[in-house]
């Protein structure tokens, strides 16, 4: 049995099931202990007792035995349903809670905790906890009741013999408790080794193409083997101690049998016991061999369960640090007419990532008017993605530093804030689902015409129509692989279909050719007229016709204005323009 903040509630929630299971188990144990008495009577009867006849056999042995067996079968069925059924329900509920909590954790958490590790929490660790809540509770209850019942019967038959038998059993409990602690630690190490292996495999499979392109298969193999050996060592280390515990328990059980046979034989010899009583006594002891073994298994399971619960608790206790303020309100209830217009203001914002050493943004101030199209440019690492991530409140920002339509984003509910933004992330992640469902991801019911319209605007409709299944083509692992440019355009279509007051595109036309880029930009201009559009780009040509350009350099806003204004007023910007022109000409000459 395992106890802990996140698990105790289930004992209460499923108390009725556990009580019913315990009653069924006690019945089974009670009836099971009637069998040795019947054996003893038969042995004594066979030794020439005059009451031992066919009528006695049927009335006092066969019929009771049949009733006992029937009760045991029904009882076993019942406790299995109660204990194992509860354990499966607990596992499901815990998994839901973990997923729900994981959903609310910030990006920061996922940067530190790798996918493989999280996956093993949802599989291996939950399995272990489930075992503890089913098998573990069963073993605990069974060891307790069957042990006490059998011991009391043994005690009644002979106190001295039972006293002798109890010594090895007490030893067993002491050893089990000490060894159990070491087992918990080793299970923790074993689970960690498994997580590391899962992490590595997950990353290797995801980066398969890169590994192959760099001919690094052997290096990967060597690294995998190393982790696999570590995993094996951790398993062996755990198995060693588990086997040792098992052997010790078996040894102690055998020693109890030696005591019973030796001292019990002596009692028969002195006439205090007869053969039937000794058989009955051994029968009782045989019944508690299982509870004794169960104690060893219980120690093992509990040790593993505690380690797994600790790991799961770490996830459930992980702080949800990006959350709604107590006075947060839906943005639509704060803006006139409930319509978000898409104005954005950054006011002297300085920002450092929670685990970062330096400020990534320093004293940033700029204003984006509702309906403006805005380009953000700057060198790689200058802070462009950070700026747009902060609009979506992916991380916490100081009060009074970012405003949407004049409202401090810290006073808005995160849900309403993100609802008024559509986002095309840099990695263009798509789900293993149909293209239609990917594009219509923001909606529960998919409007086919709207999906097509969004795909036309992002210039990917003709590509999609070339697939045999069209918009019903499944993407990713279970379906077709699309090119980087197609992925990018499907991702743009997904954001366009949301038709939000603010559209944020992070380097979203980098993988398309210049002609396609022109088509997409023209469509954006027409389709998003009057709505705010922010586009991060590397090529100045991509954003030069936008209403406003924000030029970022090393986390500072160097200049804000139209392309022409910036060329005139910002030497760094005009240097970048010149540089890109030269690069284009050099590229053009090379291609010519
Ligand atoms: P850009 O989009 O202009 O290429 P980013 O906004 O992605 O730049 O990054 C700005 C700086 O912040 C970089 O130095 C980068 O290393 C750092 N950075 C980005 N994400 C994180 C993070 N999650 N934790 C710590 N530092 C980060």
GROMACS .gro file of N, CA and C in nm, residues 62-171:
model
  330
   62UNK      N    1  -1.758  -3.388   0.259
   62UNK     CA    2  -1.781  -3.351   0.118
   62UNK      C    3  -1.872  -3.229   0.103
   63UNK      N    4  -1.989  -3.230   0.173
   63UNK     CA    5  -2.082  -3.116   0.157
   63UNK      C    6  -2.019  -2.985   0.206
   64UNK      N    7  -1.960  -2.985   0.331
   64UNK     CA    8  -1.895  -2.858   0.373
   64UNK      C    9  -1.786  -2.814   0.276
   65UNK      N   10  -1.708  -2.915   0.225
   65UNK     CA   11  -1.600  -2.879   0.132
   65UNK      C   12  -1.655  -2.814   0.005
   66UNK      N   13  -1.770  -2.870  -0.045
   66UNK     CA   14  -1.830  -2.813  -0.167
   66UNK      C   15  -1.878  -2.670  -0.141
   67UNK      N   16  -1.940  -2.651  -0.021
   67UNK     CA   17  -1.989  -2.515   0.012
   67UNK      C   18  -1.870  -2.418   0.024
   68UNK      N   19  -1.763  -2.468   0.089
   68UNK     CA   20  -1.644  -2.384   0.107
   68UNK      C   21  -1.588  -2.343  -0.030
   69UNK      N   22  -1.576  -2.441  -0.121
   69UNK     CA   23  -1.519  -2.412  -0.253
   69UNK      C   24  -1.604  -2.310  -0.329
   70UNK      N   25  -1.739  -2.331  -0.322
   70UNK     CA   26  -1.828  -2.238  -0.394
   70UNK      C   27  -1.813  -2.097  -0.338
   71UNK      N   28  -1.805  -2.086  -0.204
   71UNK     CA   29  -1.791  -1.953  -0.142
   71UNK      C   30  -1.658  -1.889  -0.184
   72UNK      N   31  -1.553  -1.974  -0.184
   72UNK     CA   32  -1.421  -1.921  -0.220
   72UNK      C   33  -1.422  -1.867  -0.364
   73UNK      N   34  -1.487  -1.943  -0.455
   73UNK     CA   35  -1.489  -1.899  -0.596
   73UNK      C   36  -1.561  -1.765  -0.609
   74UNK      N   37  -1.682  -1.757  -0.548
   74UNK     CA   38  -1.759  -1.632  -0.558
   74UNK      C   39  -1.682  -1.518  -0.493
   75UNK      N   40  -1.627  -1.547  -0.373
   75UNK     CA   41  -1.552  -1.443  -0.300
   75UNK      C   42  -1.433  -1.394  -0.378
   76UNK      N   43  -1.359  -1.486  -0.440
   76UNK     CA   44  -1.239  -1.445  -0.516
   76UNK      C   45  -1.277  -1.356  -0.633
   77UNK      N   46  -1.387  -1.396  -0.698
   77UNK     CA   47  -1.434  -1.318  -0.812
   77UNK      C   48  -1.467  -1.174  -0.768
   78UNK      N   49  -1.534  -1.168  -0.651
   78UNK     CA   50  -1.578  -1.038  -0.601
   78UNK      C   51  -1.460  -0.950  -0.562
   79UNK      N   52  -1.363  -1.005  -0.485
   79UNK     CA   53  -1.253  -0.917  -0.445
   79UNK      C   54  -1.166  -0.876  -0.562
   80UNK      N   55  -1.160  -0.965  -0.664
   80UNK     CA   56  -1.081  -0.925  -0.782
   80UNK      C   57  -1.143  -0.801  -0.846
   81UNK      N   58  -1.277  -0.809  -0.863
   81UNK     CA   59  -1.346  -0.694  -0.925
   81UNK      C   60  -1.324  -0.569  -0.840
   82UNK      N   61  -1.340  -0.585  -0.710
   82UNK     CA   62  -1.331  -0.467  -0.621
   82UNK      C   63  -1.190  -0.408  -0.621
   83UNK      N   64  -1.089  -0.492  -0.598
   83UNK     CA   65  -0.953  -0.438  -0.587
   83UNK      C   66  -0.896  -0.396  -0.723
   84UNK      N   67  -0.901  -0.490  -0.820
   84UNK     CA   68  -0.838  -0.458  -0.949
   84UNK      C   69  -0.918  -0.353  -1.026
   85UNK      N   70  -1.054  -0.361  -1.013
   85UNK     CA   71  -1.139  -0.262  -1.080
   85UNK      C   72  -1.107  -0.122  -1.029
   86UNK      N   73  -1.094  -0.109  -0.895
   86UNK     CA   74  -1.063   0.023  -0.838
   86UNK      C   75  -0.927   0.069  -0.887
   87UNK      N   76  -0.830  -0.025  -0.889
   87UNK     CA   77  -0.693   0.014  -0.929
   87UNK      C   78  -0.691   0.070  -1.072
   88UNK      N   79  -0.767   0.006  -1.161
   88UNK     CA   80  -0.769   0.054  -1.301
   88UNK      C   81  -0.835   0.191  -1.308
   89UNK      N   82  -0.943   0.209  -1.229
   89UNK     CA   83  -1.012   0.340  -1.229
   89UNK      C   84  -0.919   0.448  -1.173
   90UNK      N   85  -0.844   0.412  -1.070
   90UNK     CA   86  -0.751   0.509  -1.009
   90UNK      C   87  -0.644   0.548  -1.111
   91UNK      N   88  -0.593   0.448  -1.182
   91UNK     CA   89  -0.490   0.475  -1.282
   91UNK      C   90  -0.544   0.572  -1.388
   92UNK      N   91  -0.666   0.545  -1.434
   92UNK     CA   92  -0.726   0.631  -1.537
   92UNK      C   93  -0.744   0.773  -1.485
   93UNK      N   94  -0.793   0.785  -1.362
   93UNK     CA   95  -0.817   0.918  -1.306
   93UNK      C   96  -0.686   0.993  -1.287
   94UNK      N   97  -0.585   0.920  -1.237
   94UNK     CA   98  -0.454   0.982  -1.214
   94UNK      C   99  -0.394   1.029  -1.347
   95UNK      N  100  -0.412   0.946  -1.451
   95UNK     CA  101  -0.359   0.982  -1.583
   95UNK      C  102  -0.427   1.109  -1.635
   96UNK      N  103  -0.560   1.115  -1.615
   96UNK     CA  104  -0.633   1.235  -1.657
   96UNK      C  105  -0.583   1.358  -1.583
   97UNK      N  106  -0.562   1.341  -1.450
   97UNK     CA  107  -0.515   1.456  -1.371
   97UNK      C  108  -0.377   1.499  -1.416
   98UNK      N  109  -0.293   1.401  -1.447
   98UNK     CA  110  -0.157   1.434  -1.491
   98UNK      C  111  -0.162   1.510  -1.623
   99UNK      N  112  -0.248   1.462  -1.713
   99UNK     CA  113  -0.256   1.528  -1.845
   99UNK      C  114  -0.311   1.669  -1.830
  100UNK      N  115  -0.412   1.680  -1.745
  100UNK     CA  116  -0.475   1.811  -1.721
  100UNK      C  117  -0.371   1.908  -1.664
  101UNK      N  118  -0.291   1.859  -1.570
  101UNK     CA  119  -0.191   1.946  -1.508
  101UNK      C  120  -0.081   1.980  -1.610
  102UNK      N  121  -0.041   1.876  -1.685
  102UNK     CA  122   0.066   1.896  -1.784
  102UNK      C  123   0.024   2.002  -1.886
  103UNK      N  124  -0.104   2.005  -1.917
  103UNK     CA  125  -0.159   2.100  -2.014
  103UNK      C  126  -0.141   2.245  -1.967
  104UNK      N  127  -0.143   2.263  -1.835
  104UNK     CA  128  -0.136   2.398  -1.781
  104UNK      C  129   0.006   2.445  -1.752
  105UNK      N  130   0.102   2.352  -1.764
  105UNK     CA  131   0.241   2.390  -1.733
  105UNK      C  132   0.297   2.478  -1.843
  106UNK      N  133   0.390   2.562  -1.805
  106UNK     CA  134   0.442   2.658  -1.903
  106UNK      C  135   0.547   2.593  -1.994
  107UNK      N  136   0.582   2.665  -2.100
  107UNK     CA  137   0.684   2.616  -2.194
  107UNK      C  138   0.813   2.584  -2.121
  108UNK      N  139   0.839   2.661  -2.016
  108UNK     CA  140   0.963   2.643  -1.941
  108UNK      C  141   0.976   2.498  -1.891
  109UNK      N  142   0.863   2.443  -1.842
  109UNK     CA  143   0.864   2.307  -1.789
  109UNK      C  144   0.907   2.208  -1.897
  110UNK      N  145   0.852   2.229  -2.018
  110UNK     CA  146   0.880   2.134  -2.125
  110UNK      C  147   1.021   2.150  -2.181
  111UNK      N  148   1.081   2.266  -2.153
  111UNK     CA  149   1.220   2.281  -2.197
  111UNK      C  150   1.314   2.203  -2.106
  112UNK      N  151   1.276   2.191  -1.980
  112UNK     CA  152   1.361   2.120  -1.883
  112UNK      C  153   1.330   1.971  -1.883
  113UNK      N  154   1.202   1.934  -1.890
  113UNK     CA  155   1.162   1.793  -1.884
  113UNK      C  156   1.139   1.739  -2.024
  114UNK      N  157   1.213   1.633  -2.056
  114UNK     CA  158   1.205   1.584  -2.193
  114UNK      C  159   1.084   1.492  -2.213
  115UNK      N  160   1.047   1.477  -2.341
  115UNK     CA  161   0.927   1.401  -2.376
  115UNK      C  162   0.936   1.255  -2.328
  116UNK      N  163   1.054   1.192  -2.349
  116UNK     CA  164   1.071   1.052  -2.311
  116UNK      C  165   1.043   1.032  -2.163
  117UNK      N  166   1.094   1.124  -2.083
  117UNK     CA  167   1.075   1.116  -1.938
  117UNK      C  168   0.926   1.127  -1.904
  118UNK      N  169   0.859   1.221  -1.970
  118UNK     CA  170   0.716   1.239  -1.944
  118UNK      C  171   0.637   1.115  -1.987
  119UNK      N  172   0.678   1.057  -2.100
  119UNK     CA  173   0.607   0.939  -2.149
  119UNK      C  174   0.619   0.825  -2.048
  120UNK      N  175   0.739   0.810  -1.988
  120UNK     CA  176   0.754   0.698  -1.895
  120UNK      C  177   0.672   0.722  -1.768
  121UNK      N  178   0.645   0.849  -1.734
  121UNK     CA  179   0.556   0.875  -1.620
  121UNK      C  180   0.415   0.825  -1.652
  122UNK      N  181   0.373   0.851  -1.776
  122UNK     CA  182   0.237   0.815  -1.816
  122UNK      C  183   0.220   0.664  -1.841
  123UNK      N  184   0.330   0.592  -1.857
  123UNK     CA  185   0.318   0.448  -1.885
  123UNK      C  186   0.371   0.367  -1.766
  124UNK      N  187   0.504   0.354  -1.760
  124UNK     CA  188   0.567   0.270  -1.658
  124UNK      C  189   0.529   0.303  -1.515
  125UNK      N  190   0.541   0.432  -1.482
  125UNK     CA  191   0.518   0.471  -1.342
  125UNK      C  192   0.371   0.453  -1.304
  126UNK      N  193   0.282   0.486  -1.397
  126UNK     CA  194   0.140   0.468  -1.366
  126UNK      C  195   0.104   0.321  -1.351
  127UNK      N  196   0.167   0.236  -1.433
  127UNK     CA  197   0.146   0.091  -1.421
  127UNK      C  198   0.184   0.043  -1.282
  128UNK      N  199   0.299   0.091  -1.236
  128UNK     CA  200   0.349   0.049  -1.105
  128UNK      C  201   0.252   0.094  -0.995
  129UNK      N  202   0.204   0.216  -1.008
  129UNK     CA  203   0.110   0.266  -0.906
  129UNK      C  204  -0.019   0.185  -0.911
  130UNK      N  205  -0.062   0.152  -1.033
  130UNK     CA  206  -0.184   0.072  -1.047
  130UNK      C  207  -0.168  -0.063  -0.976
  131UNK      N  208  -0.052  -0.125  -0.995
  131UNK     CA  209  -0.025  -0.254  -0.930
  131UNK      C  210  -0.035  -0.240  -0.778
  132UNK      N  211   0.020  -0.130  -0.728
  132UNK     CA  212   0.018  -0.108  -0.583
  132UNK      C  213  -0.124  -0.093  -0.531
  133UNK      N  214  -0.207  -0.025  -0.609
  133UNK     CA  215  -0.344   0.000  -0.564
  133UNK      C  216  -0.433  -0.123  -0.582
  134UNK      N  217  -0.392  -0.219  -0.665
  134UNK     CA  218  -0.469  -0.343  -0.682
  134UNK      C  219  -0.404  -0.455  -0.603
  135UNK      N  220  -0.300  -0.513  -0.663
  135UNK     CA  221  -0.226  -0.622  -0.598
  135UNK      C  222  -0.179  -0.583  -0.458
  136UNK      N  223  -0.126  -0.461  -0.448
  136UNK     CA  224  -0.067  -0.416  -0.322
  136UNK      C  225  -0.169  -0.415  -0.209
  137UNK      N  226  -0.286  -0.355  -0.237
  137UNK     CA  227  -0.389  -0.348  -0.133
  137UNK      C  228  -0.437  -0.489  -0.100
  138UNK      N  229  -0.453  -0.572  -0.205
  138UNK     CA  230  -0.497  -0.710  -0.184
  138UNK      C  231  -0.398  -0.783  -0.092
  139UNK      N  232  -0.269  -0.772  -0.125
  139UNK     CA  233  -0.168  -0.843  -0.046
  139UNK      C  234  -0.169  -0.795   0.098
  140UNK      N  235  -0.185  -0.664   0.114
  140UNK     CA  236  -0.184  -0.607   0.249
  140UNK      C  237  -0.301  -0.665   0.330
  141UNK      N  238  -0.422  -0.658   0.272
  141UNK     CA  239  -0.541  -0.705   0.343
  141UNK      C  240  -0.531  -0.855   0.368
  142UNK      N  241  -0.488  -0.927   0.264
  142UNK     CA  242  -0.481  -1.073   0.275
  142UNK      C  243  -0.379  -1.115   0.380
  143UNK      N  244  -0.260  -1.051   0.373
  143UNK     CA  245  -0.155  -1.086   0.469
  143UNK      C  246  -0.205  -1.059   0.610
  144UNK      N  247  -0.278  -0.951   0.626
  144UNK     CA  248  -0.326  -0.911   0.758
  144UNK      C  249  -0.430  -1.011   0.810
  145UNK      N  250  -0.538  -1.035   0.731
  145UNK     CA  251  -0.647  -1.117   0.782
  145UNK      C  252  -0.614  -1.265   0.783
  146UNK      N  253  -0.562  -1.314   0.669
  146UNK     CA  254  -0.532  -1.458   0.663
  146UNK      C  255  -0.425  -1.489   0.767
  147UNK      N  256  -0.325  -1.400   0.777
  147UNK     CA  257  -0.217  -1.419   0.873
  147UNK      C  258  -0.273  -1.424   1.015
  148UNK      N  259  -0.354  -1.325   1.051
  148UNK     CA  260  -0.406  -1.320   1.189
  148UNK      C  261  -0.496  -1.441   1.219
  149UNK      N  262  -0.586  -1.472   1.122
  149UNK     CA  263  -0.678  -1.584   1.143
  149UNK      C  264  -0.603  -1.716   1.162
  150UNK      N  265  -0.506  -1.740   1.069
  150UNK     CA  266  -0.432  -1.867   1.075
  150UNK      C  267  -0.348  -1.873   1.201
  151UNK      N  268  -0.282  -1.759   1.233
  151UNK     CA  269  -0.197  -1.757   1.352
  151UNK      C  270  -0.279  -1.780   1.478
  152UNK      N  271  -0.400  -1.722   1.483
  152UNK     CA  272  -0.481  -1.741   1.604
  152UNK      C  273  -0.522  -1.888   1.618
  153UNK      N  274  -0.549  -1.954   1.504
  153UNK     CA  275  -0.585  -2.096   1.510
  153UNK      C  276  -0.464  -2.178   1.555
  154UNK      N  277  -0.347  -2.139   1.499
  154UNK     CA  278  -0.224  -2.212   1.536
  154UNK      C  279  -0.196  -2.190   1.686
  155UNK      N  280  -0.212  -2.063   1.728
  155UNK     CA  281  -0.187  -2.027   1.869
  155UNK      C  282  -0.276  -2.110   1.962
  156UNK      N  283  -0.405  -2.125   1.922
  156UNK     CA  284  -0.500  -2.202   2.004
  156UNK      C  285  -0.456  -2.348   2.015
  157UNK      N  286  -0.397  -2.400   1.906
  157UNK     CA  287  -0.359  -2.542   1.906
  157UNK      C  288  -0.234  -2.565   1.989
  158UNK      N  289  -0.134  -2.477   1.974
  158UNK     CA  290  -0.015  -2.490   2.060
  158UNK      C  291   0.062  -2.358   2.064
  159UNK      N  292   0.069  -2.301   2.183
  159UNK     CA  293   0.130  -2.169   2.198
  159UNK      C  294   0.281  -2.173   2.177
  160UNK      N  295   0.347  -2.276   2.235
  160UNK     CA  296   0.493  -2.281   2.228
  160UNK      C  297   0.538  -2.299   2.082
  161UNK      N  298   0.472  -2.396   2.013
  161UNK     CA  299   0.507  -2.422   1.873
  161UNK      C  300   0.488  -2.296   1.789
  162UNK      N  301   0.377  -2.225   1.811
  162UNK     CA  302   0.350  -2.104   1.734
  162UNK      C  303   0.451  -1.994   1.769
  163UNK      N  304   0.489  -1.989   1.899
  163UNK     CA  305   0.591  -1.892   1.941
  163UNK      C  306   0.721  -1.915   1.866
  164UNK      N  307   0.761  -2.042   1.854
  164UNK     CA  308   0.885  -2.074   1.778
  164UNK      C  309   0.872  -2.030   1.632
  165UNK      N  310   0.753  -2.061   1.577
  165UNK     CA  311   0.732  -2.030   1.435
  165UNK      C  312   0.733  -1.879   1.409
  166UNK      N  313   0.696  -1.804   1.515
  166UNK     CA  314   0.687  -1.658   1.496
  166UNK      C  315   0.824  -1.591   1.487
  167UNK      N  316   0.927  -1.655   1.546
  167UNK     CA  317   1.061  -1.591   1.547
  167UNK      C  318   1.111  -1.564   1.403
  168UNK      N  319   1.115  -1.668   1.316
  168UNK     CA  320   1.161  -1.639   1.179
  168UNK      C  321   1.073  -1.538   1.106
  169UNK      N  322   0.941  -1.540   1.141
  169UNK     CA  323   0.852  -1.446   1.072
  169UNK      C  324   0.884  -1.302   1.112
  170UNK      N  325   0.914  -1.281   1.240
  170UNK     CA  326   0.949  -1.146   1.286
  170UNK      C  327   1.077  -1.101   1.216
  171UNK      N  328   1.172  -1.196   1.207
  171UNK     CA  329   1.299  -1.166   1.137
  171UNK      C  330   1.271  -1.117   0.995
   0.00000   0.00000   0.00000
